């Protein structure tokens, strides 16, 4: 990778869409990103940035190993996959939360038996119950975790809740909020030294734009 290029790993999907919108608002040339087809590495030519589209956990892997200088990834993935990198900024989009949920109308904390918890985020679930000093069995589920309590596999789930629609439409409810989530900008520890100026410039452009947006919202209210 050339010293002048900033390579950014970007989580595919919704965070990708929000990030491209942010860059567009910053006046960057996002033509390649908007017309990407099946390409996975895309240039922002006027800013000498190369965007790598990847799955969330892989964004962390690429940044940690230094093949990407910076990354955009959800706090959910950061919490589940700890690693060595700097978490520099809260990008303010991709907002949702981790919550403990289960069948509607059930008192989750009732009784003394060890509860079974299903989650795609087993580390997050484990540390949540550890912080409560509560012993639970944790079962890893890869997706549609809401099925686990419905099928009788688990007493509760620790999962991402955004609109709450999936829970509602399946007769489930939030028992307790765990932690709010949003998109974060992460930086490789060596890149932070070697490309300090360029990375700091980019961060301050982003932070100013986010601040502008916050001020606009305040003015509307
Ligand atoms: C996530 C999450 C919930 C759903 C929550 O799943 O695991 O299932 O979104 O969103 P809501 O509160 O707006 O309904 P995702 O769609 O990422 O798929 P997955 O279940 O396969 O992980």
Tab-separated table of C-alpha atoms and ligand atoms in Angstrom:
chain	number	residue	atom	x	y	z
A	1	UNK	CA	0.000	0.000	0.000
A	2	UNK	CA	1.405	3.395	-0.956
A	3	UNK	CA	2.162	5.779	1.908
A	4	UNK	CA	-0.185	8.351	0.448
A	5	UNK	CA	-3.213	6.095	0.251
A	6	UNK	CA	-5.529	5.657	3.209
A	7	UNK	CA	-7.133	2.257	2.976
A	8	UNK	CA	-10.464	2.004	4.746
A	9	UNK	CA	-12.311	-1.202	5.586
A	10	UNK	CA	-16.021	-0.547	5.476
A	11	UNK	CA	-18.731	-2.838	6.833
A	12	UNK	CA	-20.961	-3.888	3.946
A	13	UNK	CA	-24.664	-3.077	4.127
A	14	UNK	CA	-26.320	-0.362	6.179
A	15	UNK	CA	-23.110	1.139	7.602
A	16	UNK	CA	-21.722	1.219	4.063
A	17	UNK	CA	-24.755	3.203	2.899
A	18	UNK	CA	-24.511	5.692	5.792
A	19	UNK	CA	-20.757	6.111	5.332
A	20	UNK	CA	-21.085	6.735	1.586
A	21	UNK	CA	-23.763	9.334	2.380
A	22	UNK	CA	-21.439	10.986	4.924
A	23	UNK	CA	-18.597	11.093	2.380
A	24	UNK	CA	-20.940	12.486	-0.256
A	25	UNK	CA	-21.993	15.232	2.193
A	26	UNK	CA	-18.312	15.963	2.706
A	27	UNK	CA	-17.997	16.522	-1.042
A	28	UNK	CA	-15.858	13.417	-1.704
A	29	UNK	CA	-16.091	11.746	-5.118
A	30	UNK	CA	-18.121	8.620	-4.256
A	31	UNK	CA	-18.983	7.700	-7.874
A	32	UNK	CA	-17.166	4.345	-7.719
A	33	UNK	CA	-18.843	3.448	-4.417
A	34	UNK	CA	-22.287	4.226	-5.737
A	35	UNK	CA	-21.767	2.236	-8.917
A	36	UNK	CA	-19.732	-0.625	-7.463
A	37	UNK	CA	-21.318	-3.694	-9.076
A	38	UNK	CA	-19.586	-6.681	-7.454
A	39	UNK	CA	-16.258	-4.874	-6.908
A	40	UNK	CA	-14.832	-5.094	-3.404
A	41	UNK	CA	-12.074	-2.458	-3.530
A	42	UNK	CA	-13.166	0.994	-4.632
A	43	UNK	CA	-11.360	4.301	-4.901
A	44	UNK	CA	-12.319	7.749	-3.666
A	45	UNK	CA	-9.909	9.281	-6.178
A	46	UNK	CA	-9.977	12.923	-5.087
A	47	UNK	CA	-9.082	11.985	-1.504
A	48	UNK	CA	-6.626	9.189	-2.225
A	49	UNK	CA	-8.739	6.802	-0.165
A	50	UNK	CA	-9.274	3.167	-1.092
A	51	UNK	CA	-12.419	1.575	0.346
A	52	UNK	CA	-12.474	-2.165	1.049
A	53	UNK	CA	-15.952	-3.651	1.520
A	54	UNK	CA	-15.967	-6.402	4.130
A	55	UNK	CA	-18.072	-8.221	6.707
A	56	UNK	CA	-18.100	-6.553	10.119
A	57	UNK	CA	-15.764	-8.951	11.953
A	58	UNK	CA	-13.351	-8.896	8.996
A	59	UNK	CA	-13.148	-5.094	9.163
A	60	UNK	CA	-11.552	-5.526	12.583
A	61	UNK	CA	-9.209	-8.267	11.321
A	62	UNK	CA	-7.993	-6.134	8.390
A	63	UNK	CA	-7.433	-3.063	10.566
A	64	UNK	CA	-5.739	-5.061	13.325
A	65	UNK	CA	-3.327	-6.619	10.830
A	66	UNK	CA	-2.566	-3.250	9.250
A	67	UNK	CA	-3.679	-4.122	5.714
A	68	UNK	CA	-6.303	-1.422	6.196
A	69	UNK	CA	-5.458	1.809	8.022
A	70	UNK	CA	-8.918	2.595	9.272
A	71	UNK	CA	-12.304	0.907	9.524
A	72	UNK	CA	-15.977	1.614	10.009
A	73	UNK	CA	-17.658	-1.006	12.154
A	74	UNK	CA	-20.475	-1.290	14.684
A	75	UNK	CA	-19.821	-1.139	18.415
A	76	UNK	CA	-21.566	-4.545	18.578
A	77	UNK	CA	-18.748	-6.154	16.594
A	78	UNK	CA	-16.099	-4.265	18.593
A	79	UNK	CA	-17.578	-5.540	21.856
A	80	UNK	CA	-17.732	-9.124	20.616
A	81	UNK	CA	-14.280	-9.241	18.965
A	82	UNK	CA	-11.812	-7.380	21.147
A	83	UNK	CA	-8.479	-6.559	19.508
A	84	UNK	CA	-5.559	-4.151	19.246
A	85	UNK	CA	-6.598	-0.962	17.466
A	86	UNK	CA	-7.728	2.540	18.399
A	87	UNK	CA	-11.426	3.309	18.564
A	88	UNK	CA	-11.360	6.940	17.514
A	89	UNK	CA	-14.841	8.290	16.853
A	90	UNK	CA	-18.521	7.584	17.311
A	91	UNK	CA	-20.001	8.182	13.857
A	92	UNK	CA	-23.493	8.658	15.257
A	93	UNK	CA	-25.242	6.434	12.715
A	94	UNK	CA	-26.135	2.736	12.772
A	95	UNK	CA	-27.836	3.351	16.096
A	96	UNK	CA	-29.439	0.384	17.847
A	97	UNK	CA	-28.894	-1.443	21.141
A	98	UNK	CA	-28.032	-4.774	22.673
A	99	UNK	CA	-30.921	-6.026	24.780
A	100	UNK	CA	-31.935	-9.041	26.800
A	101	UNK	CA	-35.257	-10.242	25.424
A	102	UNK	CA	-37.583	-13.191	25.557
A	103	UNK	CA	-41.193	-14.334	25.466
A	104	UNK	CA	-43.667	-11.605	26.245
A	105	UNK	CA	-45.162	-11.584	29.745
A	106	UNK	CA	-42.547	-13.908	31.270
A	107	UNK	CA	-40.644	-12.814	34.401
A	108	UNK	CA	-37.114	-13.670	33.257
A	109	UNK	CA	-35.530	-13.343	36.694
A	110	UNK	CA	-38.095	-15.548	38.447
A	111	UNK	CA	-36.918	-18.858	39.901
A	112	UNK	CA	-33.493	-20.210	40.855
A	113	UNK	CA	-32.640	-22.505	37.930
A	114	UNK	CA	-29.724	-21.640	35.650
A	115	UNK	CA	-31.131	-19.841	32.617
A	116	UNK	CA	-30.163	-20.615	29.037
A	117	UNK	CA	-29.323	-17.643	26.839
A	118	UNK	CA	-29.045	-17.770	23.049
A	119	UNK	CA	-26.946	-15.216	21.216
A	120	UNK	CA	-24.829	-14.590	18.177
A	121	UNK	CA	-22.767	-12.385	20.518
A	122	UNK	CA	-21.715	-14.916	23.152
A	123	UNK	CA	-18.918	-12.744	24.621
A	124	UNK	CA	-21.283	-9.799	25.046
A	125	UNK	CA	-23.912	-12.063	26.632
A	126	UNK	CA	-21.321	-13.655	28.939
A	127	UNK	CA	-19.940	-10.365	30.222
A	128	UNK	CA	-23.458	-8.940	30.694
A	129	UNK	CA	-24.423	-11.794	33.030
A	130	UNK	CA	-20.995	-11.838	34.678
A	131	UNK	CA	-21.495	-8.176	35.571
A	132	UNK	CA	-24.697	-9.234	37.331
A	133	UNK	CA	-22.939	-12.161	39.063
A	134	UNK	CA	-25.481	-14.470	37.413
A	135	UNK	CA	-24.567	-17.928	36.206
A	136	UNK	CA	-26.114	-18.752	32.800
A	137	UNK	CA	-25.652	-21.296	30.026
A	138	UNK	CA	-24.925	-19.651	26.709
A	139	UNK	CA	-25.780	-21.195	23.344
A	140	UNK	CA	-24.328	-19.742	20.156
A	141	UNK	CA	-26.865	-19.099	17.383
A	142	UNK	CA	-25.785	-17.693	14.011
A	143	UNK	CA	-28.880	-15.694	13.023
A	144	UNK	CA	-32.593	-15.158	13.660
A	145	UNK	CA	-31.781	-15.662	17.334
A	146	UNK	CA	-35.416	-14.818	18.133
A	147	UNK	CA	-36.231	-18.428	17.198
A	148	UNK	CA	-34.413	-19.837	20.248
A	149	UNK	CA	-36.955	-18.840	22.946
A	150	UNK	CA	-39.840	-19.571	20.571
A	151	UNK	CA	-38.589	-23.116	20.017
A	152	UNK	CA	-37.905	-23.618	23.732
A	153	UNK	CA	-34.113	-23.715	23.387
A	154	UNK	CA	-33.499	-20.631	25.539
A	155	UNK	CA	-35.090	-18.553	28.291
A	156	UNK	CA	-33.780	-15.373	26.749
A	157	UNK	CA	-31.650	-13.884	24.003
A	158	UNK	CA	-29.025	-11.169	23.970
A	159	UNK	CA	-29.381	-9.579	20.572
A	160	UNK	CA	-29.468	-6.369	18.579
A	161	UNK	CA	-32.734	-4.464	18.706
A	162	UNK	CA	-33.216	-1.600	16.311
A	163	UNK	CA	-36.901	-0.874	15.651
A	164	UNK	CA	-38.168	-3.716	17.867
A	165	UNK	CA	-40.265	-5.055	14.981
A	166	UNK	CA	-38.704	-8.526	14.918
A	167	UNK	CA	-39.373	-8.987	18.638
A	168	UNK	CA	-42.917	-7.618	18.413
A	169	UNK	CA	-43.906	-9.699	15.399
A	170	UNK	CA	-42.724	-12.853	17.130
A	171	UNK	CA	-44.390	-12.353	20.515
A	172	UNK	CA	-41.173	-11.361	22.275
A	173	UNK	CA	-40.226	-8.287	24.313
A	174	UNK	CA	-37.190	-6.539	25.767
A	175	UNK	CA	-36.564	-7.506	29.399
A	176	UNK	CA	-33.584	-5.221	29.847
A	177	UNK	CA	-31.391	-2.911	27.768
A	178	UNK	CA	-27.741	-3.970	27.747
A	179	UNK	CA	-25.902	-1.152	25.944
A	180	UNK	CA	-26.478	1.351	23.107
A	181	UNK	CA	-24.670	0.674	19.805
A	182	UNK	CA	-23.557	2.897	16.927
A	183	UNK	CA	-20.954	2.902	14.151
A	184	UNK	CA	-17.351	3.590	15.190
A	185	UNK	CA	-14.209	4.616	13.353
A	186	UNK	CA	-11.252	2.403	14.247
A	187	UNK	CA	-7.590	2.960	13.360
A	188	UNK	CA	-4.596	0.625	13.097
A	189	UNK	CA	-2.048	1.481	15.812
A	190	UNK	CA	0.913	1.772	13.410
A	191	UNK	CA	-1.036	3.733	10.758
A	192	UNK	CA	-2.007	6.166	13.500
A	193	UNK	CA	1.708	7.004	13.809
A	194	UNK	CA	2.864	6.698	10.170
A	195	UNK	CA	-0.135	8.424	8.552
A	196	UNK	CA	-1.006	10.593	11.528
A	197	UNK	CA	-1.593	13.826	9.641
A	198	UNK	CA	-3.798	12.361	6.897
A	199	UNK	CA	-5.824	10.278	9.339
A	200	UNK	CA	-6.284	13.201	11.727
A	201	UNK	CA	-7.383	15.438	8.843
A	202	UNK	CA	-9.974	12.885	7.786
A	203	UNK	CA	-11.196	12.440	11.370
A	204	UNK	CA	-11.599	16.178	11.876
A	205	UNK	CA	-13.507	16.540	8.570
A	206	UNK	CA	-15.851	13.767	9.712
A	207	UNK	CA	-16.217	15.163	13.239
A	208	UNK	CA	-16.974	18.675	11.965
A	209	UNK	CA	-19.647	17.323	9.641
A	210	UNK	CA	-21.185	15.255	12.461
A	211	UNK	CA	-21.138	18.329	14.714
A	212	UNK	CA	-22.855	20.375	11.965
A	213	UNK	CA	-25.568	17.734	11.729
A	214	UNK	CA	-26.068	17.765	15.527
A	215	UNK	CA	-26.331	21.570	15.502
A	216	UNK	CA	-28.844	21.458	12.608
A	217	UNK	CA	-30.983	19.006	14.575
A	218	UNK	CA	-30.839	21.245	17.687
A	219	UNK	CA	-31.906	24.249	15.608
A	220	UNK	CA	-34.879	22.351	14.182
A	221	UNK	CA	-35.960	21.306	17.697
B	1	LIG	C1	-30.837	-8.120	13.465
B	1	LIG	C2	-31.048	-8.630	14.873
B	1	LIG	C3	-32.546	-8.772	14.949
B	1	LIG	C4	-33.046	-7.659	14.050
B	1	LIG	C5	-33.481	-6.501	14.886
B	1	LIG	O1	-30.866	-9.215	12.621
B	1	LIG	O2	-30.358	-9.833	15.108
B	1	LIG	O3	-32.952	-10.023	14.459
B	1	LIG	O4	-31.941	-7.242	13.224
B	1	LIG	O5	-33.997	-5.441	14.127
B	1	LIG	P1	-35.403	-4.780	14.479
B	1	LIG	O6	-35.418	-4.454	15.952
B	1	LIG	O7	-35.441	-3.537	13.636
B	1	LIG	O8	-36.492	-5.749	14.102
B	1	LIG	P2	-30.369	-9.170	11.115
B	1	LIG	O9	-31.449	-8.599	10.260
B	1	LIG	O10	-29.065	-8.461	11.067
B	1	LIG	O11	-30.225	-10.687	10.749
B	1	LIG	P3	-29.810	-11.979	11.622
B	1	LIG	O12	-30.943	-12.247	12.575
B	1	LIG	O13	-29.660	-13.052	10.618
B	1	LIG	O14	-28.546	-11.643	12.364
